[in-house]
């Protein structure tokens, strides 16, 4: 004890005179240091460094910590603020007994549990943190009586694989640490150099210090010192420092950098460590998976939060008819043809519904709607719902193969379309205007083939499928009533408001538009045909006096800054929204970020009205639903930690049409809900803030969003692989330089085959895939880049360059149509000049740009070109031919009248 008080005296001196103090005069025993240096010289430094190289192989980044604020690269960090948590005397005693019984050191137990906590935070099994070791080698003569701190910090790398039994796993940790003890004299800087981490990046951001000095606070206080100061000397350079002091009451001091962590977060993390220790103390322990970092109260808060409903469960026709009764004379739909009142819309839908019933439509049956955005499709959607059947939107622009697949898969009793579109469809159709003379009263269960219950499917919507074929999501009526009521409230909709019909009917955002308009006394504004982007969209918003619209972020970003005083509510959704967009659109109006997969009736969570200043959250669950953030073992993850989002509630889809296996994979039993309830696994990674809001982080898989379109990259890869010349295919969504996200396909030729022409592959894909699934560039590679462990290295795939693609010689435009089109292309595709044989895709074209081109071309030629014409023609020459044909047909129609055209 006398010796120890010398040490404290030395530290006291050091603290008083600052870091420049010479220890020599106050530390009387210098000899051991010299011995130590001598001992070091006898070690096999190279072998020890080799040990660390092997130990750290494959580690390429520090284990991510749950920072409240990410440190900037190179930012210096400091565990400047401290807090202390303690186990009770009884718990400390139990924990020590656990360790002793299992022949584990307390040090191992603490290191293991800290590693487990880190792995839960990082969402990965492979973790690394630092540990200070006394560096006091047992073989050094007199080491145990020497004075001095031989401290070094070395990495502790753990494989925290959930199924491992806790005790065996801890023993393995202990063995590994014993091995490390023989080589822990290697300086951290040297160890770092032998690792695979890039220079300047720390091996770890947190360290654990195990205070096993035989000292007590009493002794220290004799020198008027607090132990913390002794520790702080060793530990200030990391964002997080965990100092463990065993004793009658095991205590943990938690040092954190207040620039990176909030105090509440640090307290929560410290609580997690003690929670793990308490579980070991309480025993018995099973596998790592069975240990939970959450305290009881934390857990209750995370899985609670059911948002109570505000309306009873009802069907879409019941909701609509109630609104018709409330506001029969208000306009329900507005288009270039003028407004249609609620009463009139109801009569039209009723007539068609009676016809549909007569033709076999009814509950549990499907009616396909091959119609564009229009007044017609609103009538048809309501009519199908009134018949009791589910409507299936089929985009008439989709390639024939895709349409044929959807119709075969869904097996509708009827396909509704228009006379113009009928020819392009592979089946007989019921014309939308064929219902003249049908009864005008709303069909009741007496009229229907069977009773319509809210559990019946309301619609069937196809979405991209990773295995190569699209999957149909069957959504029942049940979720619509509370969704509609909640929408009207959150978006502040009033009778007389005007909601823009923006979404393609193929996507469930169109259901959001329908519910917030014709179920609420507002009117749905049907815009003129053509692209809704940029100036055009601004023109529609202003010209049609739109008050409410849901616009995906990518489209909203194209709208120029113009005064839109009537545009009161803008809803963004379908894809992540940037802070910049909020700054531009939130001031002066209500802006809501709505999040939701098709599988949960359009919206699962939404934000409060947004205020500029940060990346907008996706907010909280809507009425009658809950959201969980879970780890792969379906455990709730703590606040601030990224996990996968699961949603539950009245809006859950029934599942995937005729895909029981896939349904079972994504719709799971809800372990936190009432018996029999289900939850949907979204595949989205989110984080819950301390305030309980959800923040969108990204995807857990290869699903991407491009301009709001939901895309499974696997679907495109499968389509590419179907080409005989393709041996291997990978598709990525990349945002290069200033361009927005685009799809880029990479192919490796099949064995013995020549590299397929990108041009041929585009055509091949366009035959089976909708335009938004066709990549805007396809690159042929001899070999795919691999990461050191032999897996495809997506990040190393080269950016497509124009030079890398086969060039067609420049061919100047000849005809007037070619000249005009070449100019439009050059402008839209940002090219200096476009020849008539240049390939649309090779010029960087994609579906958005095809929309721009048709928009402008139609304005010039007064034609009705569609993006499909552009994607089909693929060259200015080809498109000019289409234009000329259309103009010619128009002239003929004018000259000879409609009836004669066929005969010509
Ligand atoms: P969909 O079924 O087409 O509505 O696509 C659902 C997917 O779109 C979600 O799983 C998310 O990946 C993405 N998504 C939808 N809304 C948002 C949003 N507000 N922020 C970020 N991603 C979103
Ligand atoms: Mg959605």
XYZ file of N, CA and C and ligand atoms in Angstrom, residues 463 507-508 572-577 593-599 602 618 682-684 696 698-699 703 705 708-710, ligand 1:
110
model
N -46.161 -5.984 -58.839
C -44.945 -5.241 -58.549
C -43.765 -6.141 -58.902
N -50.020 1.714 -60.137
C -49.401 1.747 -58.815
C -50.407 2.203 -57.783
N -50.176 1.755 -56.543
C -51.209 1.997 -55.539
C -51.272 3.435 -55.066
N -45.066 13.843 -50.503
C -43.994 13.143 -51.206
C -43.980 11.712 -50.707
N -43.578 10.813 -51.560
C -43.542 9.426 -51.137
C -43.109 8.556 -52.279
N -42.920 7.306 -51.967
C -42.494 6.366 -52.991
C -40.997 6.215 -53.036
N -40.291 7.200 -52.525
C -38.837 7.151 -52.548
C -38.321 8.165 -51.523
N -37.060 8.031 -51.178
C -36.496 8.911 -50.158
C -36.507 10.366 -50.629
N -36.882 11.240 -49.739
C -36.979 12.670 -50.054
C -35.814 13.392 -49.387
N -44.312 13.579 -45.754
C -43.570 12.465 -46.335
C -44.320 11.182 -45.985
N -44.847 10.516 -46.996
C -45.628 9.296 -46.769
C -44.819 8.093 -47.230
N -44.822 7.075 -46.409
C -44.059 5.869 -46.708
C -44.994 4.666 -46.699
N -44.830 3.786 -47.651
C -45.586 2.554 -47.550
C -45.381 1.628 -48.724
N -45.292 0.335 -48.457
C -45.234 -0.649 -49.529
C -46.651 -1.005 -49.995
N -46.763 -1.460 -51.225
C -48.047 -1.890 -51.767
C -48.693 -2.936 -50.849
N -47.867 -3.721 -50.185
C -48.355 -4.815 -49.347
C -49.072 -4.353 -48.092
N -51.034 1.076 -49.359
C -50.510 2.376 -49.767
C -49.570 3.035 -48.761
N -39.745 9.433 -42.062
C -40.985 8.860 -42.585
C -42.039 8.785 -41.487
N -40.837 -5.478 -44.612
C -40.762 -4.530 -45.736
C -39.467 -4.615 -46.521
N -38.375 -5.077 -45.881
C -37.082 -5.027 -46.561
C -36.442 -3.646 -46.473
N -37.135 -2.711 -45.845
C -36.576 -1.370 -45.681
C -35.846 -1.279 -44.353
N -35.777 6.811 -42.655
C -35.480 5.835 -43.697
C -33.970 5.782 -43.910
N -32.385 2.842 -45.894
C -32.108 2.227 -47.196
C -32.783 0.876 -47.292
N -32.281 0.060 -48.191
C -32.872 -1.254 -48.392
C -31.963 -2.336 -47.833
N -33.704 -4.433 -53.945
C -34.822 -3.678 -54.523
C -34.409 -2.211 -54.531
N -35.525 1.986 -55.941
C -36.562 2.858 -56.462
C -35.912 3.801 -57.454
N -39.558 6.669 -58.278
C -40.782 6.154 -57.671
C -41.152 4.759 -58.134
N -40.501 4.255 -59.168
C -40.791 2.898 -59.644
C -40.065 1.880 -58.785
N -40.794 0.895 -58.344
C -40.216 -0.141 -57.500
C -39.615 -1.218 -58.388
P -44.294 0.553 -53.550
O -44.808 -0.792 -53.153
O -44.150 0.702 -55.011
O -45.089 1.636 -52.923
O -42.819 0.659 -52.990
C -42.579 0.582 -51.626
C -41.137 0.920 -51.348
O -40.821 2.237 -51.763
C -40.818 0.905 -49.884
O -40.578 -0.396 -49.429
C -39.599 1.806 -49.823
O -38.440 1.115 -50.204
C -39.900 2.848 -50.871
N -40.561 4.031 -50.283
C -41.868 4.305 -50.305
N -42.112 5.483 -49.703
C -40.937 5.963 -49.285
C -40.525 7.151 -48.572
N -41.386 8.085 -48.201
N -39.207 7.293 -48.306
C -38.322 6.351 -48.685
N -38.650 5.233 -49.352
C -39.933 5.028 -49.651
